[in-house]
Amino acid sequence: MATFLLDSNGTITTWSDEARRLLGYSETEVVGRPASEVWPRLFTPVPDEPAAPGAADSTSCRRTTAVHQPGRGGGSLDVVLLTAPGPDGEGTLVLVLPTRLLADEGDQALVDAVFTRSPIGIAVYDTQLRFLRINDALAHLYGISEAQVVGRRIAEALPDAHTTAIEGRLRKVIDSGLPVLNASGQEKSTDSGGDGPGTALTIPLTLPDGRLMGVADVFTGVTSRYTSEQSVFLRKAIACVGTTLDVTRTAEELADLLVPCFADIAVIDLLEGVVRGEEPRHHGTDGISLQRTVRKAYRPALVDAVQQLGDRQHFPTDAPQCQTFTDGQVRLIEVLDPQVGWIRDSPLRTLLQSGAHSLIVAPLRARGVSLGLVQLYRAEGERPFRPEDVVFTGEVVTHAALNIEKARRFSGEHSALVTLHESMLPRLVPDQSAVQVSHHYQPALRSAGISGEWFDVIPLAGSRVALVVGGVPGAGFRAAASVGQICATVRTLAQLDLSPEELLVGLDGMVPRLAEREHSTGSTAFAESLVGATCLYALYDPVSRHCVMASAGHPPPIIAEPTGQVWFPSVPAHGPLGLGEPVFESLELDLAEGSTLALYTEGLLRAWNADDALADRLRLILADGSRPFDASSSTVAEVLAPHLSAEDGLALLFARTRSLDPRHVATWDIPHDRSTVAATRSRVLGQLDSWGLAHLAFSTELIVSELVTNSIRYGRDPIQLRLIHDRALTCEVSDASSTSPHIRRAAITDEGGRGLFLVAQLSHRWGTRYSTTGKTIYAEQLLEPQDDDLH
């Protein structure tokens, strides 16, 4: 029996080994030539006969004695020629069968090969219509063995088949001696109730002396159907596996595809860390250890027999799982023997006791590196896996492995980006005297967890606090890098104790300088993402309850007063960073204790302006003083969620103002006279005694003496000293001069110059801040010494 394929023009495109042996032509002699040129008798239309093959829209059969056999001494062969649409309906499948059984050993070997290796289904009957033989392909299709049907009538062997139609067709061939093509192919059905093996060509079988010995069915639909089913399954795998960039979900999609239509149980184990996006690493020489990631079975009892998800699985070196993981080859164990060592000593025994009996192990391998394993089992009454299932499994699993590797890489990169972005946002805001804080961050839906919204809470000297919120255009890696740059810059500038407008001037000037540096060095242009970024910076002092704020293209905050009034302050407008004038203006206002300062990103403002009912509801939430303040930002986020678009991220920073108890603040006006320094020290020591801070008397006396002396010597009136007793003790000396002394290391012979050095040594931190009326030098001491201060 020979098979080959023709394209739509009748040109030979594929030539099988059986065609070479039967018809005598090698592949190089015929492929690319029109079939009508090789066999004019067969492939040229003849009057009153079916149309010549070459068209893919019909099925035909003809008988001839004119097949030339150059490889067989130039003789001819009496054959039956069958044509049918090719796989997936493309081209034409041609099947050539000799009408006489051949008796020599070579021909017999060919017949045996057809029955054991051909994917085309064949059944042979005697003249009484009893089965003489069926080949493996047909047995596989029906789910039976040859031994179950040989010697039996069709009705006995296949009770679900359409016996009357089949036997009628076979009897017609026996009576006429002519072949019959059953074009419909619907007269056979499997045990599952589906269609039979497809189009059947029924031919008479004659002995050399002309006597009829039986009849044979050749089901041409088996080849095309088997190929088509695989093609459909592979297309389904491509469509269904890898729909997300999640490692575990991709593995689950693979298991869903394979169970129950191909396997009864699917178990997927991955290297630890692959799910988290880490590089696959395998350590150890005594086998492999994997983490159970997915398990699926068509019955709950079978699922229970598989180890729990997350359990660590160890496979010794003699186990096929370890061998497959190492060399990347798919392995088939048709029959699982519970006495084999690697099974006997493993939890797989429980699975075998539940009915599993056949196994395919396939590697999840990408870029030459194994990520894990897929184990597929057949159980209970299902037939064992066959060799042809190995190739098919390898193709499906290879496709899944590529998607798992893609998901792993994405998970790794995404995890790094999220870590980078989250490191820029305050996870826990330390408790402080200035404000009570509630915050919420929610990335845009389309940003894969990384968008440009950010906020920060920065404690400053004198119990003050800076509240910052902003947004960077874009999402993903560039947004994360840009947020990192802008956050670091804001924190650095804030520690210089700049006013809000001065800080934004410095921030705005940073953008073009970074862009120039990147262009000059040829590095990745992240600074370009900062152009158009927005920022609102607010500074609150709990001693004076004074708040100063400035904006670079960011919407103003919402202020909710304790009286219930909710309003937007008129913060001077300015363009985003890099797009406006390099001059910023600030707004100053006093806030009543218990006021809520709500900073937010633009998604809230768009929703507020678009829906009056939503705006009223948000006002009530912000004005409700009885609501737990810690949850206020989350409550607002829940209300806003249905009104945000996929491009809207959300950063909320709510601060409820506090005021410092006046009894914890002491202020003195200092005359411009050195003789008053001693009296000032005495007042300070008395104040420390009343606060219970006598243990800080010595260091505070030195700090106050140095700072007041410097202001009298180098500053201008008015001079003021202020002590603030909060979570730290802060000493502030203010004067009308904008010039401040600088710390230096005095030489041994110098009579002065050591004052600020002592202040720096005795303080936890110290510095200078400027105002429109002068400067303030401050020194901050911890109330309790740290471990480092004891040495």
Coordinates of N, CA and C in Angstrom, one line a residue, residues 161 179 192 225 236 319 341 361 390 415 432 510 515 625-626 715 729 732 768-769:
A161 N -21.7 -1.0 16.6 CA -21.6 -0.6 15.2 C -22.9 -0.8 14.4
P179 N -14.3 -3.2 -6.0 CA -14.2 -2.4 -4.8 C -15.4 -1.4 -4.7
S192 N -18.0 5.4 22.4 CA -18.4 6.6 23.0 C -19.5 7.3 22.3
R225 N -7.8 12.2 9.8 CA -8.5 12.5 11.1 C -7.5 12.6 12.2
K236 N -5.5 24.6 19.7 CA -6.2 24.9 21.0 C -5.1 25.2 22.0
A319 N 15.1 7.7 38.6 CA 13.7 7.9 38.2 C 13.6 8.5 36.8
G341 N 12.0 0.1 41.7 CA 12.5 0.8 42.9 C 12.1 2.3 43.0
V361 N 6.3 11.4 30.9 CA 7.0 12.4 31.6 C 7.6 13.3 30.5
V390 N 3.8 10.3 22.5 CA 5.0 10.9 23.0 C 5.3 12.2 22.2
S415 N 8.5 41.9 39.5 CA 8.8 41.9 40.9 C 9.8 43.0 41.2
Q432 N 3.9 60.8 64.7 CA 4.5 62.0 65.0 C 3.5 63.0 65.6
M510 N 16.1 70.4 38.1 CA 16.8 69.1 38.0 C 16.5 68.4 36.7
A515 N 18.3 65.4 31.9 CA 18.2 65.1 30.4 C 19.5 65.4 29.7
G625 N -15.9 63.4 61.3 CA -14.9 63.3 62.3 C -15.0 62.0 63.1
S626 N -16.2 61.4 63.1 CA -16.4 60.2 63.9 C -15.9 58.9 63.3
G715 N 24.8 88.1 64.0 CA 23.5 88.3 63.5 C 22.9 89.7 63.7
L729 N 14.2 67.0 71.8 CA 14.4 68.4 72.4 C 15.1 69.2 71.3
E732 N 16.2 76.2 68.9 CA 16.2 77.0 67.7 C 16.6 78.4 68.1
T768 N 20.4 74.6 59.3 CA 19.9 76.0 59.1 C 18.8 76.0 58.1
R769 N 17.8 76.8 58.5 CA 16.7 77.1 57.5 C 16.5 78.6 57.4

